[in-house]
Amino acid sequence: MKMEEYPNVFVMDHPLIQHKLTFLRDVSTGTKNFRELVSEIAMLMCYEATRDLPLMNVETVTPMEKTTTQVIAGRKLAFVPILRAGLGMVDGMLSMVPSAKVGHIGLYRDHDTLKPVEYYNKLPQDIEERDVIVLDPMLATGGSAIDAITIVKRSHPKSIKFLCVIAAPEGLKALTEAHPDVQIYCAAVDRCLNENGYILPGLGDAGDRIFGTL
Ligand code: PRP
Ligand code: URA
């Protein structure tokens, strides 16, 4: 589903994603299930975020006859999770596109300023030949996504998409203004941020829930 005010934002309202998101939000969901759900949602979101991959025709011999079928036309992908919570999405994405390379960007939000602080950055060497999907379950103020995408852009990939599970309206506005060329995919747009920059209703701290560091 497209959002009227943001033509680059796609909200994935597929019933399977919405069903899993309900359990992800639930405070009684433990670390093991939370991790599995993040991965499963990422897998389903990957399916939609790769819908525009170009195809090419190939000749295939079935047990019955020779025919013309389609394969992905050599498009190379790179997934770039924002540490830590983005790591939870990588396995689900790779289960759909096993040949993708994976870069990492380490950012954490300073608890007082809510501004992202960079602590790690390793991207695939051939990133110029790749379409990048940046991963983070949470888009809150948008600061982390904006900085991560700015870092990725310095390496000149072919294109960049941003894939998150829950977005706050504040983050969507900031991210679309900072990077109008980036397509954003999310499973839900929540109500607002609280005074500490947490998404309401949200799911709490995604990194802590994935890694059990609550
Ligand atoms: C969380 C989340 C995003 C960021 C979103 O990470 O995973 O990276 O906050 O907030 P923003 O849109 O306001 O920047 P956090 O900083 O808590 O780090 P962690 O993943 O290491 O726990
Ligand atoms: N980061 C999170 O993990 N959760 C929020 O609600 C906001 C930022």
PDB file of C-alpha atoms in Angstrom, residues 11-143:
ATOM      1  CA  VAL A  11       3.404  -0.096   3.833  1.00  0.00           C
ATOM      2  CA  MET A  12       3.265  -3.887   3.606  1.00  0.00           C
ATOM      3  CA  ASP A  13      -0.200  -4.744   4.791  1.00  0.00           C
ATOM      4  CA  HIS A  14      -0.008  -8.446   3.892  1.00  0.00           C
ATOM      5  CA  PRO A  15      -1.992 -10.494   6.454  1.00  0.00           C
ATOM      6  CA  LEU A  16       0.969 -12.776   7.265  1.00  0.00           C
ATOM      7  CA  ILE A  17       3.165  -9.779   8.073  1.00  0.00           C
ATOM      8  CA  GLN A  18       0.467  -8.093  10.156  1.00  0.00           C
ATOM      9  CA  HIS A  19      -0.212 -11.322  12.067  1.00  0.00           C
ATOM     10  CA  LYS A  20       3.459 -11.808  12.931  1.00  0.00           C
ATOM     11  CA  LEU A  21       3.848  -8.132  13.827  1.00  0.00           C
ATOM     12  CA  THR A  22       1.137  -8.478  16.482  1.00  0.00           C
ATOM     13  CA  PHE A  23       3.178 -11.148  18.282  1.00  0.00           C
ATOM     14  CA  LEU A  24       6.359  -9.104  17.817  1.00  0.00           C
ATOM     15  CA  ARG A  25       4.758  -6.169  19.620  1.00  0.00           C
ATOM     16  CA  ASP A  26       3.438  -8.315  22.475  1.00  0.00           C
ATOM     17  CA  VAL A  27       5.365  -7.662  25.687  1.00  0.00           C
ATOM     18  CA  SER A  28       5.081 -11.357  26.654  1.00  0.00           C
ATOM     19  CA  THR A  29       6.975 -12.547  23.535  1.00  0.00           C
ATOM     20  CA  GLY A  30      10.369 -13.838  24.684  1.00  0.00           C
ATOM     21  CA  THR A  31      13.770 -13.435  23.019  1.00  0.00           C
ATOM     22  CA  LYS A  32      13.689 -16.699  21.039  1.00  0.00           C
ATOM     23  CA  ASN A  33      10.267 -16.046  19.497  1.00  0.00           C
ATOM     24  CA  PHE A  34      11.040 -12.378  18.978  1.00  0.00           C
ATOM     25  CA  ARG A  35      14.178 -13.237  17.014  1.00  0.00           C
ATOM     26  CA  GLU A  36      12.303 -15.798  14.894  1.00  0.00           C
ATOM     27  CA  LEU A  37       9.496 -13.340  14.183  1.00  0.00           C
ATOM     28  CA  VAL A  38      11.879 -10.544  13.106  1.00  0.00           C
ATOM     29  CA  SER A  39      13.569 -12.957  10.740  1.00  0.00           C
ATOM     30  CA  GLU A  40      10.278 -14.246   9.303  1.00  0.00           C
ATOM     31  CA  ILE A  41       8.919 -10.724   8.798  1.00  0.00           C
ATOM     32  CA  ALA A  42      12.168  -9.701   7.062  1.00  0.00           C
ATOM     33  CA  MET A  43      11.820 -12.706   4.751  1.00  0.00           C
ATOM     34  CA  LEU A  44       8.282 -11.713   3.800  1.00  0.00           C
ATOM     35  CA  MET A  45       9.272  -8.068   3.359  1.00  0.00           C
ATOM     36  CA  CYS A  46      12.207  -9.075   1.163  1.00  0.00           C
ATOM     37  CA  TYR A  47       9.739 -10.747  -1.172  1.00  0.00           C
ATOM     38  CA  GLU A  48       7.952  -7.419  -1.738  1.00  0.00           C
ATOM     39  CA  ALA A  49      11.048  -5.186  -1.725  1.00  0.00           C
ATOM     40  CA  THR A  50      12.579  -7.237  -4.554  1.00  0.00           C
ATOM     41  CA  ARG A  51       9.449  -7.160  -6.729  1.00  0.00           C
ATOM     42  CA  ASP A  52      11.167  -4.864  -9.268  1.00  0.00           C
ATOM     43  CA  LEU A  53      14.188  -7.124  -9.905  1.00  0.00           C
ATOM     44  CA  PRO A  54      14.549  -7.438 -13.684  1.00  0.00           C
ATOM     45  CA  LEU A  55      14.087 -10.863 -15.297  1.00  0.00           C
ATOM     46  CA  MET A  56      15.597 -12.324 -18.454  1.00  0.00           C
ATOM     47  CA  ASN A  57      14.544 -15.207 -20.640  1.00  0.00           C
ATOM     48  CA  VAL A  58      16.424 -18.527 -20.614  1.00  0.00           C
ATOM     49  CA  GLU A  59      15.874 -21.801 -22.423  1.00  0.00           C
ATOM     50  CA  THR A  60      14.868 -24.629 -20.089  1.00  0.00           C
ATOM     51  CA  VAL A  61      14.414 -28.294 -20.869  1.00  0.00           C
ATOM     52  CA  THR A  62      11.614 -29.819 -18.799  1.00  0.00           C
ATOM     53  CA  PRO A  63      11.063 -33.601 -18.774  1.00  0.00           C
ATOM     54  CA  MET A  64       8.422 -32.859 -21.428  1.00  0.00           C
ATOM     55  CA  GLU A  65       9.958 -30.329 -23.830  1.00  0.00           C
ATOM     56  CA  LYS A  66      12.181 -27.312 -24.347  1.00  0.00           C
ATOM     57  CA  THR A  67      10.638 -24.011 -23.198  1.00  0.00           C
ATOM     58  CA  THR A  68      11.466 -20.382 -22.458  1.00  0.00           C
ATOM     59  CA  THR A  69      11.376 -19.357 -18.787  1.00  0.00           C
ATOM     60  CA  GLN A  70      12.750 -16.500 -16.669  1.00  0.00           C
ATOM     61  CA  VAL A  71      15.559 -15.961 -14.172  1.00  0.00           C
ATOM     62  CA  ILE A  72      16.734 -12.824 -12.349  1.00  0.00           C
ATOM     63  CA  ALA A  73      18.887 -10.829 -14.761  1.00  0.00           C
ATOM     64  CA  GLY A  74      22.176 -10.798 -12.903  1.00  0.00           C
ATOM     65  CA  ARG A  75      21.194  -7.984 -10.564  1.00  0.00           C
ATOM     66  CA  LYS A  76      23.519  -7.932  -7.567  1.00  0.00           C
ATOM     67  CA  LEU A  77      22.213  -7.065  -4.120  1.00  0.00           C
ATOM     68  CA  ALA A  78      23.851  -6.039  -0.850  1.00  0.00           C
ATOM     69  CA  PHE A  79      22.092  -6.001   2.510  1.00  0.00           C
ATOM     70  CA  VAL A  80      23.353  -3.480   5.055  1.00  0.00           C
ATOM     71  CA  PRO A  81      21.973  -3.964   8.571  1.00  0.00           C
ATOM     72  CA  ILE A  82      22.321  -1.118  11.052  1.00  0.00           C
ATOM     73  CA  LEU A  83      23.827  -2.651  14.196  1.00  0.00           C
ATOM     74  CA  ARG A  84      22.571  -4.023  16.387  1.00  0.00           C
ATOM     75  CA  ALA A  85      18.896  -4.571  15.676  1.00  0.00           C
ATOM     76  CA  GLY A  86      19.250  -4.720  11.886  1.00  0.00           C
ATOM     77  CA  LEU A  87      21.243  -7.941  12.329  1.00  0.00           C
ATOM     78  CA  GLY A  88      17.998  -9.661  13.275  1.00  0.00           C
ATOM     79  CA  MET A  89      16.713  -9.149   9.726  1.00  0.00           C
ATOM     80  CA  VAL A  90      19.731 -10.508   7.842  1.00  0.00           C
ATOM     81  CA  ASP A  91      18.996 -14.259   7.956  1.00  0.00           C
ATOM     82  CA  GLY A  92      15.441 -13.768   6.706  1.00  0.00           C
ATOM     83  CA  MET A  93      16.693 -11.635   3.819  1.00  0.00           C
ATOM     84  CA  LEU A  94      19.466 -14.102   2.959  1.00  0.00           C
ATOM     85  CA  SER A  95      17.022 -17.000   2.928  1.00  0.00           C
ATOM     86  CA  MET A  96      15.363 -15.245  -0.045  1.00  0.00           C
ATOM     87  CA  VAL A  97      18.568 -13.981  -1.743  1.00  0.00           C
ATOM     88  CA  PRO A  98      21.459 -16.238  -0.630  1.00  0.00           C
ATOM     89  CA  SER A  99      23.922 -14.652  -3.048  1.00  0.00           C
ATOM     90  CA  ALA A 100      23.604 -11.144  -1.587  1.00  0.00           C
ATOM     91  CA  LYS A 101      26.644  -9.628   0.124  1.00  0.00           C
ATOM     92  CA  VAL A 102      26.285  -8.162   3.596  1.00  0.00           C
ATOM     93  CA  GLY A 103      27.807  -4.898   4.839  1.00  0.00           C
ATOM     94  CA  HIS A 104      27.524  -3.562   8.391  1.00  0.00           C
ATOM     95  CA  ILE A 105      27.083  -0.094   9.823  1.00  0.00           C
ATOM     96  CA  GLY A 106      27.387   0.321  13.579  1.00  0.00           C
ATOM     97  CA  LEU A 107      25.323   3.163  15.026  1.00  0.00           C
ATOM     98  CA  TYR A 108      23.764   3.680  18.434  1.00  0.00           C
ATOM     99  CA  ARG A 109      21.484   6.449  19.582  1.00  0.00           C
ATOM    100  CA  ASP A 110      22.924   8.593  22.328  1.00  0.00           C
ATOM    101  CA  HIS A 111      20.277   8.283  25.060  1.00  0.00           C
ATOM    102  CA  ASP A 112      20.371  11.992  25.949  1.00  0.00           C
ATOM    103  CA  THR A 113      20.625  13.671  22.537  1.00  0.00           C
ATOM    104  CA  LEU A 114      18.910  10.832  20.550  1.00  0.00           C
ATOM    105  CA  LYS A 115      21.554  11.521  17.871  1.00  0.00           C
ATOM    106  CA  PRO A 116      23.218   8.494  16.214  1.00  0.00           C
ATOM    107  CA  VAL A 117      26.882   7.792  17.000  1.00  0.00           C
ATOM    108  CA  GLU A 118      28.878   5.805  14.399  1.00  0.00           C
ATOM    109  CA  TYR A 119      31.196   3.059  15.707  1.00  0.00           C
ATOM    110  CA  TYR A 120      31.608   0.604  12.801  1.00  0.00           C
ATOM    111  CA  ASN A 121      31.432   0.612   9.014  1.00  0.00           C
ATOM    112  CA  LYS A 122      32.342  -2.220   6.639  1.00  0.00           C
ATOM    113  CA  LEU A 123      30.732  -2.388   3.212  1.00  0.00           C
ATOM    114  CA  PRO A 124      31.297  -4.826   0.308  1.00  0.00           C
ATOM    115  CA  GLN A 125      34.175  -3.698  -1.947  1.00  0.00           C
ATOM    116  CA  ASP A 126      32.098  -4.005  -5.107  1.00  0.00           C
ATOM    117  CA  ILE A 127      29.209  -1.993  -3.704  1.00  0.00           C
ATOM    118  CA  GLU A 128      29.259   0.288  -6.773  1.00  0.00           C
ATOM    119  CA  GLU A 129      27.861  -2.650  -8.782  1.00  0.00           C
ATOM    120  CA  ARG A 130      25.131  -3.427  -6.256  1.00  0.00           C
ATOM    121  CA  ASP A 131      21.628  -2.399  -5.261  1.00  0.00           C
ATOM    122  CA  VAL A 132      21.643  -1.876  -1.497  1.00  0.00           C
ATOM    123  CA  ILE A 133      18.869  -2.581   0.989  1.00  0.00           C
ATOM    124  CA  VAL A 134      19.554  -0.971   4.382  1.00  0.00           C
ATOM    125  CA  LEU A 135      17.920  -2.880   7.255  1.00  0.00           C
ATOM    126  CA  ASP A 136      16.719  -1.740  10.675  1.00  0.00           C
ATOM    127  CA  PRO A 137      13.510  -2.861  12.404  1.00  0.00           C
ATOM    128  CA  MET A 138      12.860   0.615  13.868  1.00  0.00           C
ATOM    129  CA  LEU A 139      12.599   4.036  12.218  1.00  0.00           C
ATOM    130  CA  ALA A 140      12.017   6.406  15.143  1.00  0.00           C
ATOM    131  CA  THR A 141      13.433   9.962  14.795  1.00  0.00           C
ATOM    132  CA  GLY A 142      15.049   8.781  11.558  1.00  0.00           C
ATOM    133  CA  GLY A 143      18.531   9.880  12.644  1.00  0.00           C
TER     134      GLY A 143
END
